[in-house]
Amino acid sequence: MSDDKSAAAYWAANLRIIKICLAIWALVSFGFAILLRPVLQMLPLSIGGTDLGFWFAQQGSILTFIALIFYYTWYMNRLDREFGVDEE
């Protein structure tokens, strides 16, 4: 019974972090690059000589995705150790 609760807690934590990472990625790639581009274009901030919305569309969403991959790897290694399912 305890193993079932532990497995359920592990998968609940796993699914929660997946949903959070996907929401961040969707916000950055779809929200900032497409939906909020006119708002970001009005800001006085520019990166690489272009407006912030264009930067998110071309580079920001890719860099955010790479950062999310590294964060997810770090988080899952920590979660695996916490639940005793790590490979070591």
PDB file of C-alpha atoms in Angstrom:
ATOM      1  CA  MET A   1       0.000   0.000   0.000  1.00  0.00           C
ATOM      2  CA  SER A   2       2.830   2.379   0.806  1.00  0.00           C
ATOM      3  CA  ASP A   3       4.494   1.674  -2.541  1.00  0.00           C
ATOM      4  CA  ASP A   4       1.276   2.545  -4.374  1.00  0.00           C
ATOM      5  CA  LYS A   5       1.059   5.869  -2.550  1.00  0.00           C
ATOM      6  CA  SER A   6       4.719   6.561  -3.232  1.00  0.00           C
ATOM      7  CA  ALA A   7       4.346   5.751  -6.926  1.00  0.00           C
ATOM      8  CA  ALA A   8       1.228   7.916  -7.164  1.00  0.00           C
ATOM      9  CA  ALA A   9       3.012  10.826  -5.457  1.00  0.00           C
ATOM     10  CA  TYR A  10       6.011  10.419  -7.764  1.00  0.00           C
ATOM     11  CA  TRP A  11       3.877  10.502 -10.905  1.00  0.00           C
ATOM     12  CA  ALA A  12       1.794  13.390  -9.587  1.00  0.00           C
ATOM     13  CA  ALA A  13       4.971  15.420  -9.048  1.00  0.00           C
ATOM     14  CA  ASN A  14       6.250  14.359 -12.469  1.00  0.00           C
ATOM     15  CA  LEU A  15       3.046  15.389 -14.241  1.00  0.00           C
ATOM     16  CA  ARG A  16       2.922  18.682 -12.320  1.00  0.00           C
ATOM     17  CA  ILE A  17       6.422  19.709 -13.483  1.00  0.00           C
ATOM     18  CA  ILE A  18       5.650  18.646 -17.048  1.00  0.00           C
ATOM     19  CA  LYS A  19       2.500  20.810 -17.064  1.00  0.00           C
ATOM     20  CA  ILE A  20       4.399  23.776 -15.623  1.00  0.00           C
ATOM     21  CA  CYS A  21       7.214  23.465 -18.184  1.00  0.00           C
ATOM     22  CA  LEU A  22       4.748  23.149 -21.066  1.00  0.00           C
ATOM     23  CA  ALA A  23       2.790  26.169 -19.841  1.00  0.00           C
ATOM     24  CA  ILE A  24       5.962  28.280 -19.660  1.00  0.00           C
ATOM     25  CA  TRP A  25       7.064  27.130 -23.096  1.00  0.00           C
ATOM     26  CA  ALA A  26       3.616  27.850 -24.599  1.00  0.00           C
ATOM     27  CA  LEU A  27       3.517  31.286 -22.985  1.00  0.00           C
ATOM     28  CA  VAL A  28       6.942  32.219 -24.327  1.00  0.00           C
ATOM     29  CA  SER A  29       6.674  30.690 -27.806  1.00  0.00           C
ATOM     30  CA  PHE A  30       3.016  31.340 -28.587  1.00  0.00           C
ATOM     31  CA  GLY A  31       2.113  34.145 -26.179  1.00  0.00           C
ATOM     32  CA  PHE A  32       5.140  36.427 -26.324  1.00  0.00           C
ATOM     33  CA  ALA A  33       6.058  35.734 -29.949  1.00  0.00           C
ATOM     34  CA  ILE A  34       2.581  35.893 -31.480  1.00  0.00           C
ATOM     35  CA  LEU A  35      -0.204  37.166 -29.234  1.00  0.00           C
ATOM     36  CA  LEU A  36       1.703  39.727 -27.185  1.00  0.00           C
ATOM     37  CA  ARG A  37       4.070  40.858 -29.938  1.00  0.00           C
ATOM     38  CA  PRO A  38       2.326  44.227 -30.485  1.00  0.00           C
ATOM     39  CA  VAL A  39       2.534  44.957 -26.758  1.00  0.00           C
ATOM     40  CA  LEU A  40       6.193  43.934 -26.571  1.00  0.00           C
ATOM     41  CA  GLN A  41       6.945  45.986 -29.685  1.00  0.00           C
ATOM     42  CA  MET A  42       5.858  49.153 -27.883  1.00  0.00           C
ATOM     43  CA  LEU A  43       8.335  48.629 -25.046  1.00  0.00           C
ATOM     44  CA  PRO A  44      11.551  50.652 -25.316  1.00  0.00           C
ATOM     45  CA  LEU A  45      13.589  47.479 -24.743  1.00  0.00           C
ATOM     46  CA  SER A  46      15.393  45.990 -27.718  1.00  0.00           C
ATOM     47  CA  ILE A  47      17.672  42.971 -27.997  1.00  0.00           C
ATOM     48  CA  GLY A  48      20.078  42.626 -30.891  1.00  0.00           C
ATOM     49  CA  GLY A  49      18.718  45.740 -32.585  1.00  0.00           C
ATOM     50  CA  THR A  50      15.154  44.461 -32.847  1.00  0.00           C
ATOM     51  CA  ASP A  51      12.025  44.636 -30.737  1.00  0.00           C
ATOM     52  CA  LEU A  52      11.406  42.200 -27.909  1.00  0.00           C
ATOM     53  CA  GLY A  53       8.501  40.402 -29.610  1.00  0.00           C
ATOM     54  CA  PHE A  54      10.573  39.561 -32.682  1.00  0.00           C
ATOM     55  CA  TRP A  55      13.446  38.407 -30.464  1.00  0.00           C
ATOM     56  CA  PHE A  56      11.133  36.014 -28.595  1.00  0.00           C
ATOM     57  CA  ALA A  57       9.846  34.667 -31.898  1.00  0.00           C
ATOM     58  CA  GLN A  58      13.330  34.041 -33.287  1.00  0.00           C
ATOM     59  CA  GLN A  59      15.608  33.324 -30.307  1.00  0.00           C
ATOM     60  CA  GLY A  60      13.824  33.674 -26.984  1.00  0.00           C
ATOM     61  CA  SER A  61      11.512  30.710 -27.357  1.00  0.00           C
ATOM     62  CA  ILE A  62      14.413  28.433 -28.344  1.00  0.00           C
ATOM     63  CA  LEU A  63      16.586  29.586 -25.435  1.00  0.00           C
ATOM     64  CA  THR A  64      13.658  29.202 -23.047  1.00  0.00           C
ATOM     65  CA  PHE A  65      13.058  25.666 -24.324  1.00  0.00           C
ATOM     66  CA  ILE A  66      16.727  24.755 -23.759  1.00  0.00           C
ATOM     67  CA  ALA A  67      16.622  26.245 -20.243  1.00  0.00           C
ATOM     68  CA  LEU A  68      13.459  24.241 -19.504  1.00  0.00           C
ATOM     69  CA  ILE A  69      15.184  21.038 -20.637  1.00  0.00           C
ATOM     70  CA  PHE A  70      18.066  21.630 -18.213  1.00  0.00           C
ATOM     71  CA  TYR A  71      15.669  22.567 -15.391  1.00  0.00           C
ATOM     72  CA  TYR A  72      13.504  19.488 -16.006  1.00  0.00           C
ATOM     73  CA  THR A  73      16.582  17.235 -15.958  1.00  0.00           C
ATOM     74  CA  TRP A  74      17.803  18.753 -12.696  1.00  0.00           C
ATOM     75  CA  TYR A  75      14.345  18.563 -11.101  1.00  0.00           C
ATOM     76  CA  MET A  76      13.732  14.956 -12.147  1.00  0.00           C
ATOM     77  CA  ASN A  77      17.138  13.843 -10.831  1.00  0.00           C
ATOM     78  CA  ARG A  78      16.262  15.430  -7.497  1.00  0.00           C
ATOM     79  CA  LEU A  79      12.798  13.858  -7.541  1.00  0.00           C
ATOM     80  CA  ASP A  80      14.258  10.450  -8.401  1.00  0.00           C
ATOM     81  CA  ARG A  81      16.624  10.650  -5.416  1.00  0.00           C
ATOM     82  CA  GLU A  82      13.794  11.772  -3.148  1.00  0.00           C
ATOM     83  CA  PHE A  83      11.625   8.770  -4.082  1.00  0.00           C
ATOM     84  CA  GLY A  84      14.517   6.313  -4.269  1.00  0.00           C
ATOM     85  CA  VAL A  85      14.220   5.513  -7.980  1.00  0.00           C
ATOM     86  CA  ASP A  86      17.487   7.079  -9.116  1.00  0.00           C
ATOM     87  CA  GLU A  87      19.967   5.096 -11.175  1.00  0.00           C
ATOM     88  CA  GLU A  88      22.821   5.287  -8.699  1.00  0.00           C
TER      89      GLU A  88
END
